Amino acid sequence: MTSDLNTKVKAASKAAIVLASMNADEKNKALESMAKALDAKRSSIIQANAQDIDNAMKLKNDGLISQALVDRLKVDDNKIDGMIAGILDVVDLEDPTGKTLESIEIAKGTFLYKVSCPIGLIGVVFESRPDVVPQIMSLCLKSGNSIVFKGGSEAIHSNKIIFDILIEAIERSSKVPAECFNLLESREEVMDLLSEDDYIDLVIPRGSNEFVKFIQDNTRIPVLGHADGVCHVYVDEMADLDKAYKVCFDSKVQYPAVCNAMETLLVNKHIAPKFLPKMVEMYKTANVEIRCDDRSYDIAKDIQGLNLKRVEEKDWKTEYNDLILSIKVIDSLDEAVSHINTHGSHHTDSIVTEDNDNKRRFVSLVDSSSTIINASTRFADGYRYGKGAEVGISTNKIHARGPVGMEGLAIYKYVLVGDGDTVADFEDDGCKKYTHKNVLKEFNI
């Protein structure tokens, strides 16, 4: 382990205590300055990103990285607009820490409070996407957490310029300790970062399936995230076809290189002959490669100019991150649910139907972090869910699930306020009795 990394991690852990005690106004001042700085330094960001894009294209041409990775790397004015909007949305969000979540009267005059607080020091390891830096930095700052970032070498110039701009803005405008935020640059530091379980409280990985699995398999630190994004849309026999065409097209085509894009389309057999011909024609205009089971192949095979293949068993569990789609005709909603729970990744799955019973059954039976009715899977995103931005999407079933915003960066502590109480007072021969009553009482000293 490098002494420099260990020094940074220790300093960030110590600075997290200072940040945790700061009020929302001071943190918002830093966030507003960060947003203004990104706007003022657009040309520098885009210029640095161009270097990364050039290098990434060479790697892609040599077969070393995918086109999806290149797509995620690109930063333009629209992407910078999104970074700024995400930060400003975080400014408007309520500070998640210092809130009384529960209060219990233990006994007369003795109260127990459950109070929200920051997690502490977050390790963020990510591939490609430079917009991860302002997204997670803003959420961690507002929620009172320190961060150690480790980005991929393919985005080294973009990450550094964005990080430096944000740090300079924080130092210039606020009392937030700059030591709270650190960017690691060498490849060798990844394993060192993952070994810092004495100081780092949570690791958030952002990247490919293989990348996330590697992180999960190589650290004792708790990991928040997901490895796969195998998302589905099920078109029910009671679907409104106009809605179905829009939802299914957007779910696959709007941005195929991300984890919440649809990879498998399930269509009820009663509606498939009417629905699929037009749907497949729409996909053809977007150059989508179609991989069909036997029943959908029979419907689509006569469409001219279609990039059509037979589906293989492995396709049902594949996250393509590309303009490729598997299609299966199924007999019932129960079969759709079984297919999703068996082959999906518990990320995001959608149903298109007008039947309320089928809506309820789908939502209750599909075991995914986001279930959607009559809308695109692409909505499963922290910004679109109104969280300002997201630290990641989690398919975990503990702590935080789905698109995770600031609520996933807060935990809680118990605060017991007594008046010289002792446990002996409550024993069999003591003078006090437990009341254990829930009360509406804010923790305030």
XYZ file of C-alpha atoms in Angstrom:
445
model
C 0.000 0.000 0.000
C 1.320 3.456 -0.903
C 1.896 5.782 2.034
C 0.462 8.669 -0.021
C -2.884 6.899 -0.459
C -3.042 5.923 3.199
C -2.299 9.519 4.192
C -5.108 10.803 1.940
C -7.568 8.228 3.277
C -6.757 9.063 6.898
C -7.073 12.792 6.221
C -10.402 12.302 4.422
C -11.729 10.205 7.299
C -10.759 12.906 9.794
C -12.203 15.698 7.622
C -15.497 13.796 7.361
C -16.096 14.517 11.048
C -15.805 18.253 10.388
C -18.059 18.094 7.330
C -20.669 16.098 9.265
C -21.082 18.982 11.699
C -21.575 21.699 9.047
C -24.985 23.253 8.434
C -26.905 23.088 5.168
C -26.338 26.757 4.282
C -22.565 26.351 4.301
C -22.756 23.175 2.224
C -25.178 24.786 -0.258
C -22.782 27.708 -0.679
C -20.095 25.269 -1.825
C -22.502 23.483 -4.166
C -23.628 26.690 -5.846
C -20.005 27.668 -6.399
C -19.309 24.246 -7.933
C -22.168 24.667 -10.423
C -20.979 28.143 -11.458
C -17.409 26.907 -11.897
C -18.450 24.098 -14.251
C -20.396 26.592 -16.348
C -17.436 28.979 -16.510
C -14.912 26.269 -17.430
C -16.855 24.469 -20.179
C -14.204 24.845 -22.867
C -11.450 23.475 -20.612
C -13.576 20.428 -19.745
C -14.479 19.687 -23.361
C -10.863 20.133 -24.471
C -9.601 17.686 -21.836
C -12.369 15.245 -22.718
C -11.348 15.349 -26.388
C -7.947 13.945 -25.393
C -9.636 11.061 -23.621
C -11.975 10.407 -26.548
C -9.036 10.275 -28.990
C -7.192 7.796 -26.777
C -10.342 5.744 -26.206
C -11.050 5.465 -29.935
C -7.558 4.024 -30.460
C -8.216 1.463 -27.731
C -11.624 0.673 -29.231
C -10.105 0.194 -32.703
C -7.588 -2.208 -31.169
C -10.448 -4.152 -29.583
C -9.413 -3.286 -26.025
C -12.569 -1.405 -24.982
C -16.174 -1.358 -26.194
C -18.088 1.348 -28.058
C -20.386 1.550 -25.019
C -17.415 2.637 -22.901
C -16.517 5.309 -25.458
C -20.124 6.558 -25.500
C -20.186 6.884 -21.707
C -16.920 8.814 -21.794
C -18.047 11.693 -23.997
C -18.653 15.101 -22.416
C -20.346 17.880 -24.400
C -22.331 21.003 -23.516
C -25.476 18.955 -22.924
C -23.617 16.680 -20.526
C -22.194 19.697 -18.675
C -25.714 21.157 -18.494
C -26.759 17.897 -16.853
C -23.900 18.072 -14.349
C -24.873 21.632 -13.385
C -28.580 20.800 -13.136
C -27.775 17.815 -10.918
C -25.738 19.932 -8.513
C -28.404 22.655 -8.322
C -31.071 20.036 -7.671
C -28.997 18.801 -4.735
C -28.938 22.370 -3.382
C -32.747 22.307 -3.311
C -32.907 18.947 -1.535
C -33.361 18.772 2.223
C -30.257 17.912 4.205
C -30.771 14.232 5.092
C -28.712 14.357 8.284
C -29.595 15.488 11.791
C -33.224 14.459 11.373
C -35.119 12.731 14.174
C -36.369 9.507 12.606
C -37.935 8.073 15.739
C -38.292 9.001 19.406
C -39.191 6.704 22.272
C -39.863 7.466 25.896
C -37.829 4.810 27.700
C -39.131 5.902 31.068
C -40.476 9.089 32.607
C -37.900 11.767 31.761
C -35.659 9.425 29.701
C -35.796 9.499 25.905
C -34.188 7.550 23.064
C -33.767 9.270 19.682
C -32.952 7.707 16.324
C -31.086 10.471 14.440
C -29.847 10.421 10.832
C -26.129 10.977 10.231
C -23.545 10.621 7.429
C -21.955 7.242 6.721
C -18.441 8.718 6.857
C -15.885 8.018 4.104
C -17.084 6.705 0.734
C -14.810 5.034 -1.821
C -16.031 5.555 -5.392
C -14.431 3.404 -8.087
C -15.717 4.024 -11.594
C -15.098 3.512 -15.288
C -15.415 5.989 -18.097
C -18.181 8.437 -17.098
C -16.634 11.747 -15.942
C -20.060 13.045 -14.860
C -19.812 10.636 -11.921
C -17.408 13.111 -10.266
C -19.833 16.078 -9.848
C -22.815 13.775 -9.281
C -21.360 11.922 -6.329
C -19.296 14.815 -4.991
C -22.408 16.985 -4.709
C -24.443 14.262 -3.002
C -21.649 13.382 -0.592
C -20.994 17.026 0.245
C -24.657 17.733 1.014
C -24.993 14.557 3.083
C -21.760 15.228 4.994
C -19.590 12.396 3.643
C -15.971 12.433 2.505
C -14.960 10.701 -0.751
C -11.975 9.014 -2.321
C -12.471 8.721 -6.095
C -10.662 6.290 -8.388
C -11.580 6.748 -12.028
C -10.536 4.723 -15.051
C -7.414 5.586 -17.045
C -9.585 6.104 -20.143
C -11.061 9.262 -18.514
C -7.983 10.536 -16.715
C -7.886 14.010 -18.301
C -11.644 14.586 -17.995
C -11.802 13.423 -14.385
C -8.848 15.547 -13.310
C -10.036 18.802 -14.887
C -13.553 18.408 -13.472
C -12.247 17.441 -10.030
C -9.775 20.339 -9.944
C -12.471 22.834 -10.982
C -14.808 21.626 -8.246
C -12.141 21.608 -5.524
C -11.000 25.133 -6.406
C -14.636 26.303 -6.233
C -15.110 24.686 -2.807
C -11.911 26.187 -1.380
C -12.717 29.646 -2.745
C -16.278 29.878 -1.524
C -16.806 27.878 1.656
C -15.412 26.434 4.862
C -15.873 22.860 3.623
C -12.524 21.044 4.139
C -10.888 20.265 0.781
C -9.372 17.152 2.408
C -12.854 15.599 2.234
C -12.409 15.016 -1.505
C -9.605 13.036 -3.124
C -8.947 11.789 -6.657
C -6.574 8.866 -7.168
C -4.976 8.507 -10.587
C -2.727 5.441 -10.781
C -4.080 1.999 -11.678
C -2.130 0.389 -8.840
C -4.102 2.337 -6.238
C -7.350 0.417 -6.888
C -6.370 -2.616 -4.828
C -4.879 -0.382 -2.146
C -8.139 1.555 -1.945
C -10.133 -1.658 -1.587
C -7.930 -2.730 1.335
C -8.603 0.413 3.399
C -11.435 -1.170 5.386
C -10.230 0.472 8.606
C -11.196 3.898 7.228
C -13.526 3.522 4.227
C -17.104 2.753 5.237
C -18.719 2.041 1.853
C -17.541 1.404 -1.710
C -19.657 2.428 -4.695
C -18.529 0.940 -8.032
C -19.771 2.350 -11.358
C -18.913 0.474 -14.548
C -19.272 -2.755 -16.497
C -20.571 -6.041 -15.091
C -17.056 -7.476 -14.898
C -15.737 -4.351 -13.226
C -18.404 -4.302 -10.501
C -18.020 -8.037 -9.839
C -14.270 -7.538 -9.483
C -14.829 -4.841 -6.857
C -17.345 -6.985 -4.982
C -14.950 -9.942 -4.953
C -11.873 -8.024 -3.807
C -12.820 -6.014 -0.745
C -14.073 -6.480 2.809
C -15.728 -3.055 2.635
C -19.529 -3.116 2.057
C -20.323 -2.513 -1.639
C -23.382 -0.621 -2.908
C -24.202 -1.309 -6.534
C -25.236 -3.786 -9.169
C -23.295 -5.972 -11.562
C -25.851 -6.485 -14.345
C -28.575 -4.422 -15.961
C -30.730 -7.020 -17.733
C -33.992 -5.070 -17.960
C -37.323 -6.163 -19.476
C -40.538 -4.723 -20.848
C -43.574 -6.998 -20.818
C -46.354 -6.072 -23.254
C -49.512 -7.529 -21.742
C -52.509 -8.709 -23.746
C -54.420 -5.740 -22.261
C -51.829 -3.188 -23.412
C -52.643 0.064 -25.192
C -50.564 -0.440 -28.343
C -49.788 3.235 -28.852
C -48.278 3.323 -25.368
C -46.475 0.034 -25.973
C -44.764 1.248 -29.163
C -43.486 4.383 -27.421
C -42.354 2.633 -24.241
C -40.617 -0.250 -26.007
C -38.834 2.000 -28.503
C -37.577 4.426 -25.858
C -36.509 1.649 -23.490
C -34.148 0.204 -26.107
C -33.183 3.016 -28.451
C -33.065 6.287 -26.456
C -29.641 5.393 -24.977
C -28.732 1.704 -25.313
C -25.303 1.892 -23.630
C -26.639 2.193 -20.061
C -27.769 -0.213 -17.370
C -31.459 0.794 -17.444
C -31.951 0.145 -21.172
C -34.211 -2.782 -22.066
C -32.426 -5.947 -23.174
C -35.392 -8.340 -23.501
C -38.891 -7.644 -24.814
C -41.611 -10.042 -23.637
C -44.897 -10.032 -25.576
C -48.113 -11.835 -24.683
C -49.109 -14.365 -27.360
C -52.601 -12.855 -27.730
C -51.244 -9.468 -28.792
C -47.968 -10.462 -30.478
C -49.297 -10.934 -34.074
C -50.788 -7.430 -34.000
C -48.051 -5.670 -32.025
C -44.750 -7.119 -33.200
C -44.744 -6.321 -36.960
C -44.947 -2.561 -36.443
C -42.676 -2.679 -33.393
C -39.984 -4.547 -35.279
C -40.288 -2.114 -38.199
C -39.653 0.723 -35.756
C -36.560 -1.045 -34.443
C -35.372 -1.552 -38.018
C -35.327 2.216 -38.575
C -33.005 2.523 -35.568
C -30.695 -0.293 -36.780
C -31.545 -2.576 -33.870
C -30.405 -6.180 -34.219
C -33.293 -8.478 -33.261
C -32.768 -11.904 -31.661
C -36.030 -13.858 -31.656
C -37.412 -16.987 -30.081
C -39.323 -19.328 -32.410
C -42.720 -17.646 -32.120
C -41.457 -14.091 -32.560
C -39.170 -15.233 -35.393
C -42.181 -16.572 -37.308
C -43.837 -13.155 -37.023
C -40.759 -11.101 -37.956
C -39.045 -13.279 -40.569
C -40.784 -11.768 -43.618
C -39.916 -8.148 -42.782
C -37.455 -6.938 -45.387
C -34.126 -5.457 -44.380
C -34.360 -6.556 -40.745
C -31.187 -7.608 -38.914
C -32.736 -10.806 -37.555
C -31.178 -13.715 -35.679
C -32.322 -16.678 -33.627
C -31.979 -16.109 -29.907
C -29.619 -18.314 -27.900
C -30.161 -19.319 -24.287
C -27.305 -17.096 -23.101
C -29.043 -14.043 -24.589
C -31.708 -14.067 -21.881
C -29.037 -13.171 -19.299
C -26.991 -10.799 -21.483
C -26.664 -7.061 -20.953
C -25.880 -5.898 -24.492
C -25.353 -2.161 -23.853
C -25.908 -1.841 -27.577
C -28.612 -1.763 -30.254
C -29.371 -5.461 -29.779
C -32.657 -6.810 -28.425
C -33.943 -10.256 -27.493
C -37.664 -10.917 -28.049
C -39.786 -13.696 -26.568
C -43.491 -14.438 -27.008
C -44.950 -15.771 -23.782
C -48.296 -17.280 -22.751
C -49.220 -15.272 -19.665
C -48.262 -12.644 -17.122
C -47.168 -15.436 -14.769
C -44.725 -16.688 -17.398
C -43.429 -13.141 -17.898
C -42.843 -12.759 -14.148
C -41.090 -16.127 -13.979
C -38.827 -15.235 -16.921
C -37.904 -11.859 -15.402
C -37.172 -13.257 -11.933
C -35.155 -16.146 -13.408
C -33.148 -14.377 -16.105
C -33.180 -10.729 -15.032
C -30.808 -8.862 -12.751
C -33.397 -7.350 -10.361
C -32.621 -3.910 -11.776
C -35.604 -2.418 -13.670
C -38.583 -4.062 -15.341
C -41.715 -2.562 -16.902
C -45.225 -3.701 -17.829
C -47.459 -2.121 -20.458
C -51.107 -2.843 -19.642
C -54.460 -1.195 -18.964
C -55.560 -3.949 -16.595
C -55.277 -2.841 -12.963
C -55.124 -6.373 -11.576
C -52.214 -7.161 -13.883
C -50.467 -3.936 -12.841
C -50.760 -4.900 -9.184
C -49.639 -8.489 -9.757
C -46.629 -7.446 -11.816
C -45.456 -4.917 -9.222
C -45.922 -7.321 -6.322
C -44.392 -10.401 -7.997
C -41.411 -8.993 -9.938
C -38.417 -8.967 -7.587
C -36.626 -5.893 -8.955
C -35.379 -2.663 -7.406
C -37.581 -0.660 -9.821
C -40.878 -1.873 -11.299
C -42.543 0.415 -13.814
C -46.061 0.632 -15.250
C -46.681 2.046 -18.742
C -43.362 3.883 -18.935
C -39.820 3.374 -20.194
C -37.206 1.519 -18.163
C -34.953 4.536 -18.811
C -36.741 6.417 -16.020
C -34.865 4.336 -13.420
C -32.331 7.046 -12.693
C -31.577 9.227 -9.688
C -32.055 12.514 -11.536
C -35.337 11.405 -13.133
C -36.553 10.074 -9.777
C -36.073 13.546 -8.316
C -33.022 12.712 -6.208
C -30.936 15.490 -7.781
C -28.397 12.938 -8.952
C -27.517 9.396 -8.017
C -24.563 7.694 -6.427
C -25.493 4.533 -8.294
C -28.222 1.954 -8.768
C -28.347 -0.799 -6.187
C -29.945 -4.214 -6.501
C -29.050 -4.952 -2.878
C -31.837 -5.683 -0.417
C -30.202 -3.996 2.553
C -29.402 -0.344 3.308
C -30.456 1.156 -0.055
C -32.104 -0.125 -3.249
C -32.818 1.185 -6.746
C -31.469 4.564 -7.907
C -29.702 5.753 -4.784
C -29.504 9.429 -3.932
C -28.592 11.081 -0.656
C -30.751 8.709 1.359
C -28.212 5.996 0.533
C -25.412 8.140 1.960
C -27.071 8.589 5.341
C -27.358 6.131 8.175
C -28.478 6.738 11.761
C -27.284 6.661 15.331
C -29.139 6.306 18.612
C -28.985 9.110 21.167
C -30.168 8.341 24.704
C -30.857 11.352 26.923
C -31.263 10.630 30.607
C -31.000 12.382 33.952
C -28.514 10.358 35.975
C -30.324 7.106 35.148
C -28.780 3.732 35.895
C -29.832 0.247 34.851
C -30.021 -0.672 38.536
C -32.914 1.783 38.876
C -34.982 -0.512 36.631
C -34.184 -3.899 38.161
C -36.729 -5.873 40.171
C -36.081 -3.950 43.355
C -35.550 -0.601 41.621
C -37.768 2.427 41.775
C -38.259 3.028 38.021
C -40.331 1.298 35.342
C -39.852 1.213 31.566
C -42.659 2.859 29.570
C -41.334 2.282 26.003
C -43.802 4.651 24.357
C -43.414 6.171 20.898
C -43.600 9.947 21.222
C -43.471 12.890 18.823
C -40.368 14.592 20.127
C -37.484 16.098 18.154
C -33.933 15.606 19.366
C -32.702 19.055 20.295
C -30.069 20.160 22.765
